Amino acid sequence: MVQPWRSRPLLAAALGLGGRRRLPRSRGGTAALLPPGSGSGSGTAPAARPCSGGGVLRHLLLKLRATGPLTVAEYMREALTNPGQGYYTRRGGVGRDFVTAPEARREAASRSSRSRAVSVCQLVGIWYLSEWMAAGKPAAFQLVELGPGTGALTEDILRVFNQLASLLSKCDVSIHLVEVSPKLSESQAQMLTGGKVQSNSEDEAAYMKGISKTGIPIYWYRGIQDVPQGYSFYLAHEFLDALPIHKFQRTEKGWREVLVDIDPEAPDQLRFVLSPSSTPATENFIQPEETRDHVEVCPEAGVLIQRLACRIEKDGGAALIADYGHDGTKTDTFRGFQNHKLHDVLKAPGTADLTADVDFSYLRKMAQGKIATLGPIKQREFLKNMGVDLRMQVLLQNSHDSATREQLLHSYDMLMNPKKMGDRFHFFALLPHYRLTQPHKEHHLQSKSPLPPVAGFGELLLK
Ligand code: SAH
């Protein structure tokens, strides 16, 4: 279950910076798995001493003493998004404990000429334009980003839209951000609008709105269900790996759920235990044909995919999901990161980022055939298909100082090298069936013309 060193791959060719880094675990996976009851969640625990973990830990200890062990999903939800105390909600940790691609790109850009940064985030913007063109340039589209962090990725995409303003001149574009963290939505507002936003009343679907520096309306929501229906492009970049997972362990007596309980040896600390019998989640989430001994399932990601599938089937558009992940093969991937270092997932909840790799095979299953799925494809292949090599050549030709060239080559290696990032970060797309099998009614090409390939998963053809 314990996995060796894995570096955190990047989406953007950030100049010389890594992503959310994954280093050796400080504890042995879900070690110390003991049956609940031998822990102190049964109500017999001595009173907890004041503890260093702060608000979330105190809250969890009270809860554990009152009601017994929690699922890992409940634990993760509290640690990340507990109102006021969670890792994201309390202080908006993006960029402090991990560096995601858009963040790295920004830092890189501030160190070299901004226009020279190898911004692969911009290639994501081009991906949406290419899908918009393949659909026959609909008169309007919404760009919906889930978990935008500081807003750096949307900012890059808006830059691409602005550079290609003549192409989009007749298109009504709007931006819709799904963000649960008040702190991070403030950062996003600052970055995208210069702080010119207004809060909405409780009865409106969007809790905040503003206008981007390039004149595009932006809205903020707490959940995807609040975003208006309509032709939309969705983006989830390092979002699904922050959603809560359930963990299961195969035992001689059958599948058991991994739970979080108070450590009886140290009443202000937590430990993993196994459920004494199967739980509702074990019954629902473990497939009879499962061959692994340890399985992680993220039902919230499943629900999200179902919602996206319904929306894309009904209104058209596409979703691009970019994350660390696997195709139903990995086991224990639950990790914590603090200050760019691995952090014990059970220590000081609320102070560290917690992540688990995305199971793309589960996402495919949850799409339930309503829409087509493409991928997962490795970052290295996706970026090659998106023309990163050509972009790199142009950047190198236009860089006249050796330091910038070196930096460019270094970042290209970080991104594309299979041993570094190239093989670890994946892209996965959701598209209406007609995008792959028959010309859309709005498609401007006649039915005899073949549909253009989906960029990134095939060649990029901007015609
Ligand atoms: N996409 C950004 C940030 C990823 S971090 C990037 O790649 O840099 C995860 C983001 O998802 C944060 O903005 C966090 O506040 C948000 N988030 C986490 N759980 C969420 C939830 N349940 N609903 C909405 N946003 C959530």
PDB file of N, CA and C and ligand atoms in Angstrom, residues 8 11 20 77 80-81 87-89 92-95 98-104 145-153 178-182 184-185 188 221-224 235-244 300 322-323 353 425, ligand 1:
ATOM      1  N   ARG A   8       4.771  15.511  -8.012  1.00  0.00           N
ATOM      2  CA  ARG A   8       3.461  16.030  -8.391  1.00  0.00           C
ATOM      3  C   ARG A   8       3.576  16.623  -9.783  1.00  0.00           C
ATOM      4  N   LEU A  11       0.269  20.688 -15.051  1.00  0.00           N
ATOM      5  CA  LEU A  11      -0.384  20.899 -16.334  1.00  0.00           C
ATOM      6  C   LEU A  11       0.415  21.925 -17.124  1.00  0.00           C
ATOM      7  N   ARG A  20       2.078  20.124  -6.871  1.00  0.00           N
ATOM      8  CA  ARG A  20       1.870  19.691  -5.495  1.00  0.00           C
ATOM      9  C   ARG A  20       2.743  18.472  -5.344  1.00  0.00           C
ATOM     10  N   ARG A  77     -13.666  15.777   4.394  1.00  0.00           N
ATOM     11  CA  ARG A  77     -14.552  16.929   4.179  1.00  0.00           C
ATOM     12  C   ARG A  77     -14.345  17.964   5.285  1.00  0.00           C
ATOM     13  N   LEU A  80     -10.850  19.687   4.958  1.00  0.00           N
ATOM     14  CA  LEU A  80     -10.638  20.601   3.831  1.00  0.00           C
ATOM     15  C   LEU A  80     -11.647  21.738   3.771  1.00  0.00           C
ATOM     16  N   THR A  81     -12.921  21.427   4.068  1.00  0.00           N
ATOM     17  CA  THR A  81     -13.927  22.465   3.792  1.00  0.00           C
ATOM     18  C   THR A  81     -14.847  22.774   4.981  1.00  0.00           C
ATOM     19  N   TYR A  87      -9.057  23.472   5.560  1.00  0.00           N
ATOM     20  CA  TYR A  87      -7.823  23.909   4.893  1.00  0.00           C
ATOM     21  C   TYR A  87      -8.104  24.954   3.819  1.00  0.00           C
ATOM     22  N   TYR A  88      -9.103  24.697   2.975  1.00  0.00           N
ATOM     23  CA  TYR A  88      -9.415  25.663   1.912  1.00  0.00           C
ATOM     24  C   TYR A  88     -10.231  26.832   2.440  1.00  0.00           C
ATOM     25  N   THR A  89     -11.204  26.543   3.297  1.00  0.00           N
ATOM     26  CA  THR A  89     -12.130  27.588   3.729  1.00  0.00           C
ATOM     27  C   THR A  89     -11.477  28.585   4.695  1.00  0.00           C
ATOM     28  N   GLY A  92      -7.488  29.474   2.427  1.00  0.00           N
ATOM     29  CA  GLY A  92      -7.220  29.390   0.995  1.00  0.00           C
ATOM     30  C   GLY A  92      -5.794  29.002   0.745  1.00  0.00           C
ATOM     31  N   GLY A  93      -5.470  27.751   1.013  1.00  0.00           N
ATOM     32  CA  GLY A  93      -4.081  27.303   1.022  1.00  0.00           C
ATOM     33  C   GLY A  93      -3.378  27.239  -0.311  1.00  0.00           C
ATOM     34  N   VAL A  94      -4.061  27.459  -1.414  1.00  0.00           N
ATOM     35  CA  VAL A  94      -3.427  27.258  -2.716  1.00  0.00           C
ATOM     36  C   VAL A  94      -2.165  28.088  -2.836  1.00  0.00           C
ATOM     37  N   GLY A  95      -1.096  27.443  -3.263  1.00  0.00           N
ATOM     38  CA  GLY A  95       0.148  28.154  -3.493  1.00  0.00           C
ATOM     39  C   GLY A  95       1.054  28.149  -2.281  1.00  0.00           C
ATOM     40  N   PHE A  98       0.952  23.697  -1.661  1.00  0.00           N
ATOM     41  CA  PHE A  98       1.246  23.050  -2.918  1.00  0.00           C
ATOM     42  C   PHE A  98       1.291  24.118  -4.000  1.00  0.00           C
ATOM     43  N   VAL A  99       1.944  23.757  -5.070  1.00  0.00           N
ATOM     44  CA  VAL A  99       1.993  24.661  -6.209  1.00  0.00           C
ATOM     45  C   VAL A  99       1.337  23.933  -7.355  1.00  0.00           C
ATOM     46  N   THR A 100       0.229  24.427  -7.840  1.00  0.00           N
ATOM     47  CA  THR A 100      -0.401  23.787  -8.991  1.00  0.00           C
ATOM     48  C   THR A 100       0.126  24.466 -10.243  1.00  0.00           C
ATOM     49  N   ALA A 101      -0.198  23.894 -11.370  1.00  0.00           N
ATOM     50  CA  ALA A 101       0.331  24.390 -12.632  1.00  0.00           C
ATOM     51  C   ALA A 101       0.103  25.890 -12.839  1.00  0.00           C
ATOM     52  N   PRO A 102      -1.140  26.365 -12.655  1.00  0.00           N
ATOM     53  CA  PRO A 102      -1.344  27.781 -12.900  1.00  0.00           C
ATOM     54  C   PRO A 102      -0.519  28.656 -11.956  1.00  0.00           C
ATOM     55  N   GLU A 103      -0.393  28.201 -10.699  1.00  0.00           N
ATOM     56  CA  GLU A 103       0.397  28.976  -9.737  1.00  0.00           C
ATOM     57  C   GLU A 103       1.856  29.026 -10.172  1.00  0.00           C
ATOM     58  N   ALA A 104       2.372  27.869 -10.593  1.00  0.00           N
ATOM     59  CA  ALA A 104       3.766  27.781 -11.000  1.00  0.00           C
ATOM     60  C   ALA A 104       4.002  28.661 -12.220  1.00  0.00           C
ATOM     61  N   GLU A 145     -15.508  26.868 -14.324  1.00  0.00           N
ATOM     62  CA  GLU A 145     -14.359  26.220 -13.678  1.00  0.00           C
ATOM     63  C   GLU A 145     -14.738  25.771 -12.275  1.00  0.00           C
ATOM     64  N   LEU A 146     -14.423  24.532 -11.968  1.00  0.00           N
ATOM     65  CA  LEU A 146     -14.699  23.952 -10.640  1.00  0.00           C
ATOM     66  C   LEU A 146     -13.430  24.062  -9.798  1.00  0.00           C
ATOM     67  N   GLY A 147     -13.532  24.686  -8.655  1.00  0.00           N
ATOM     68  CA  GLY A 147     -12.373  24.829  -7.761  1.00  0.00           C
ATOM     69  C   GLY A 147     -11.235  25.594  -8.411  1.00  0.00           C
ATOM     70  N   PRO A 148     -11.432  26.900  -8.674  1.00  0.00           N
ATOM     71  CA  PRO A 148     -10.436  27.664  -9.441  1.00  0.00           C
ATOM     72  C   PRO A 148      -9.188  28.084  -8.660  1.00  0.00           C
ATOM     73  N   GLY A 149      -9.064  27.735  -7.373  1.00  0.00           N
ATOM     74  CA  GLY A 149      -7.853  28.120  -6.612  1.00  0.00           C
ATOM     75  C   GLY A 149      -7.735  29.629  -6.555  1.00  0.00           C
ATOM     76  N   THR A 150      -6.608  30.161  -7.034  1.00  0.00           N
ATOM     77  CA  THR A 150      -6.452  31.627  -7.025  1.00  0.00           C
ATOM     78  C   THR A 150      -7.083  32.272  -8.247  1.00  0.00           C
ATOM     79  N   GLY A 151      -7.499  31.464  -9.217  1.00  0.00           N
ATOM     80  CA  GLY A 151      -8.084  32.014 -10.451  1.00  0.00           C
ATOM     81  C   GLY A 151      -7.077  32.146 -11.579  1.00  0.00           C
ATOM     82  N   ALA A 152      -5.854  31.637 -11.341  1.00  0.00           N
ATOM     83  CA  ALA A 152      -4.785  31.830 -12.327  1.00  0.00           C
ATOM     84  C   ALA A 152      -5.068  31.124 -13.660  1.00  0.00           C
ATOM     85  N   LEU A 153      -5.729  29.968 -13.582  1.00  0.00           N
ATOM     86  CA  LEU A 153      -5.993  29.225 -14.823  1.00  0.00           C
ATOM     87  C   LEU A 153      -7.051  29.962 -15.652  1.00  0.00           C
ATOM     88  N   VAL A 178     -17.122  27.776  -9.607  1.00  0.00           N
ATOM     89  CA  VAL A 178     -17.711  27.038  -8.482  1.00  0.00           C
ATOM     90  C   VAL A 178     -16.632  26.963  -7.399  1.00  0.00           C
ATOM     91  N   GLU A 179     -16.854  27.697  -6.320  1.00  0.00           N
ATOM     92  CA  GLU A 179     -15.819  27.792  -5.278  1.00  0.00           C
ATOM     93  C   GLU A 179     -16.478  27.812  -3.911  1.00  0.00           C
ATOM     94  N   VAL A 180     -16.014  26.917  -3.040  1.00  0.00           N
ATOM     95  CA  VAL A 180     -16.616  26.802  -1.722  1.00  0.00           C
ATOM     96  C   VAL A 180     -15.889  27.688  -0.694  1.00  0.00           C
ATOM     97  N   SER A 181     -14.693  28.115  -1.022  1.00  0.00           N
ATOM     98  CA  SER A 181     -13.895  28.859  -0.045  1.00  0.00           C
ATOM     99  C   SER A 181     -14.068  30.370  -0.200  1.00  0.00           C
ATOM    100  N   PRO A 182     -14.589  31.050   0.853  1.00  0.00           N
ATOM    101  CA  PRO A 182     -14.723  32.509   0.758  1.00  0.00           C
ATOM    102  C   PRO A 182     -13.376  33.192   0.541  1.00  0.00           C
ATOM    103  N   LEU A 184     -10.682  31.984  -0.973  1.00  0.00           N
ATOM    104  CA  LEU A 184     -10.192  31.815  -2.339  1.00  0.00           C
ATOM    105  C   LEU A 184     -11.049  32.592  -3.339  1.00  0.00           C
ATOM    106  N   SER A 185     -12.364  32.697  -3.071  1.00  0.00           N
ATOM    107  CA  SER A 185     -13.171  33.468  -4.029  1.00  0.00           C
ATOM    108  C   SER A 185     -12.742  34.938  -3.999  1.00  0.00           C
ATOM    109  N   GLN A 188      -9.710  35.080  -6.174  1.00  0.00           N
ATOM    110  CA  GLN A 188     -10.115  34.986  -7.580  1.00  0.00           C
ATOM    111  C   GLN A 188     -10.665  36.323  -8.067  1.00  0.00           C
ATOM    112  N   TYR A 221     -20.421  30.531  -7.585  1.00  0.00           N
ATOM    113  CA  TYR A 221     -21.467  29.643  -7.032  1.00  0.00           C
ATOM    114  C   TYR A 221     -20.845  28.698  -6.006  1.00  0.00           C
ATOM    115  N   ARG A 222     -21.717  28.119  -5.166  1.00  0.00           N
ATOM    116  CA  ARG A 222     -21.228  27.137  -4.187  1.00  0.00           C
ATOM    117  C   ARG A 222     -21.231  25.724  -4.755  1.00  0.00           C
ATOM    118  N   GLY A 223     -22.065  25.472  -5.745  1.00  0.00           N
ATOM    119  CA  GLY A 223     -22.123  24.115  -6.317  1.00  0.00           C
ATOM    120  C   GLY A 223     -22.510  24.164  -7.777  1.00  0.00           C
ATOM    121  N   ILE A 224     -22.211  23.107  -8.514  1.00  0.00           N
ATOM    122  CA  ILE A 224     -22.494  23.055  -9.958  1.00  0.00           C
ATOM    123  C   ILE A 224     -23.998  23.172 -10.220  1.00  0.00           C
ATOM    124  N   LEU A 235     -14.313  22.916 -16.657  1.00  0.00           N
ATOM    125  CA  LEU A 235     -12.906  22.646 -16.383  1.00  0.00           C
ATOM    126  C   LEU A 235     -12.759  22.237 -14.914  1.00  0.00           C
ATOM    127  N   ALA A 236     -12.118  21.091 -14.695  1.00  0.00           N
ATOM    128  CA  ALA A 236     -11.801  20.665 -13.316  1.00  0.00           C
ATOM    129  C   ALA A 236     -10.319  20.329 -13.295  1.00  0.00           C
ATOM    130  N   HIS A 237      -9.516  21.270 -12.854  1.00  0.00           N
ATOM    131  CA  HIS A 237      -8.062  21.095 -12.840  1.00  0.00           C
ATOM    132  C   HIS A 237      -7.611  20.921 -11.396  1.00  0.00           C
ATOM    133  N   GLU A 238      -7.105  19.761 -11.064  1.00  0.00           N
ATOM    134  CA  GLU A 238      -6.723  19.434  -9.686  1.00  0.00           C
ATOM    135  C   GLU A 238      -7.876  19.750  -8.715  1.00  0.00           C
ATOM    136  N   PHE A 239      -9.069  19.441  -9.141  1.00  0.00           N
ATOM    137  CA  PHE A 239     -10.244  19.661  -8.296  1.00  0.00           C
ATOM    138  C   PHE A 239     -10.734  18.336  -7.718  1.00  0.00           C
ATOM    139  N   LEU A 240     -10.866  17.322  -8.573  1.00  0.00           N
ATOM    140  CA  LEU A 240     -11.454  16.064  -8.096  1.00  0.00           C
ATOM    141  C   LEU A 240     -10.576  15.391  -7.043  1.00  0.00           C
ATOM    142  N   ASP A 241      -9.284  15.640  -7.083  1.00  0.00           N
ATOM    143  CA  ASP A 241      -8.413  14.984  -6.097  1.00  0.00           C
ATOM    144  C   ASP A 241      -8.565  15.599  -4.711  1.00  0.00           C
ATOM    145  N   ALA A 242      -9.320  16.704  -4.623  1.00  0.00           N
ATOM    146  CA  ALA A 242      -9.566  17.317  -3.300  1.00  0.00           C
ATOM    147  C   ALA A 242     -10.931  16.899  -2.740  1.00  0.00           C
ATOM    148  N   LEU A 243     -11.689  16.093  -3.495  1.00  0.00           N
ATOM    149  CA  LEU A 243     -13.008  15.683  -2.997  1.00  0.00           C
ATOM    150  C   LEU A 243     -12.872  14.443  -2.101  1.00  0.00           C
ATOM    151  N   PRO A 244     -13.758  14.324  -1.107  1.00  0.00           N
ATOM    152  CA  PRO A 244     -13.606  13.258  -0.086  1.00  0.00           C
ATOM    153  C   PRO A 244     -13.755  11.842  -0.649  1.00  0.00           C
ATOM    154  N   GLU A 300     -18.536  11.804  -4.378  1.00  0.00           N
ATOM    155  CA  GLU A 300     -18.832  13.184  -4.817  1.00  0.00           C
ATOM    156  C   GLU A 300     -18.377  13.414  -6.251  1.00  0.00           C
ATOM    157  N   ALA A 322      -8.480  17.460 -15.566  1.00  0.00           N
ATOM    158  CA  ALA A 322      -7.026  17.287 -15.566  1.00  0.00           C
ATOM    159  C   ALA A 322      -6.592  17.010 -14.131  1.00  0.00           C
ATOM    160  N   ASP A 323      -6.006  15.840 -13.915  1.00  0.00           N
ATOM    161  CA  ASP A 323      -5.655  15.497 -12.531  1.00  0.00           C
ATOM    162  C   ASP A 323      -4.682  14.330 -12.469  1.00  0.00           C
ATOM    163  N   ASP A 353      -3.058  20.191   3.036  1.00  0.00           N
ATOM    164  CA  ASP A 353      -3.868  19.794   1.882  1.00  0.00           C
ATOM    165  C   ASP A 353      -3.955  18.266   1.871  1.00  0.00           C
ATOM    166  N   PHE A 425       0.347  12.978 -14.769  1.00  0.00           N
ATOM    167  CA  PHE A 425      -0.828  13.843 -14.778  1.00  0.00           C
ATOM    168  C   PHE A 425      -1.639  13.475 -16.019  1.00  0.00           C
TER     169      PHE A 425
HETATM  170  N1  SAH B   1      -7.796  24.468  -9.935  1.00  0.00           N
HETATM  171  C1  SAH B   1      -6.810  25.172  -9.148  1.00  0.00           C
HETATM  172  C2  SAH B   1      -6.913  24.916  -7.633  1.00  0.00           C
HETATM  173  C3  SAH B   1      -6.976  23.485  -7.181  1.00  0.00           C
HETATM  174  S1  SAH B   1      -7.117  23.343  -5.398  1.00  0.00           S
HETATM  175  C4  SAH B   1      -5.422  24.846  -9.643  1.00  0.00           C
HETATM  176  O1  SAH B   1      -5.233  23.882 -10.355  1.00  0.00           O
HETATM  177  O2  SAH B   1      -4.508  25.602  -9.294  1.00  0.00           O
HETATM  178  C5  SAH B   1      -8.812  22.861  -5.160  1.00  0.00           C
HETATM  179  C6  SAH B   1      -9.818  23.981  -5.333  1.00  0.00           C
HETATM  180  O3  SAH B   1     -11.118  23.425  -5.177  1.00  0.00           O
HETATM  181  C7  SAH B   1      -9.748  25.121  -4.340  1.00  0.00           C
HETATM  182  O4  SAH B   1     -10.138  26.299  -4.998  1.00  0.00           O
HETATM  183  C8  SAH B   1     -10.787  24.727  -3.277  1.00  0.00           C
HETATM  184  O5  SAH B   1     -11.252  25.787  -2.478  1.00  0.00           O
HETATM  185  C9  SAH B   1     -11.845  24.160  -4.168  1.00  0.00           C
HETATM  186  N2  SAH B   1     -12.741  23.183  -3.530  1.00  0.00           N
HETATM  187  C10 SAH B   1     -12.405  22.136  -2.758  1.00  0.00           C
HETATM  188  N3  SAH B   1     -13.505  21.405  -2.419  1.00  0.00           N
HETATM  189  C11 SAH B   1     -14.546  22.029  -3.017  1.00  0.00           C
HETATM  190  C12 SAH B   1     -15.965  21.755  -3.071  1.00  0.00           C
HETATM  191  N4  SAH B   1     -16.480  20.718  -2.426  1.00  0.00           N
HETATM  192  N5  SAH B   1     -16.735  22.578  -3.805  1.00  0.00           N
HETATM  193  C13 SAH B   1     -16.208  23.652  -4.466  1.00  0.00           C
HETATM  194  N6  SAH B   1     -14.879  23.955  -4.449  1.00  0.00           N
HETATM  195  C14 SAH B   1     -14.072  23.157  -3.727  1.00  0.00           C
END
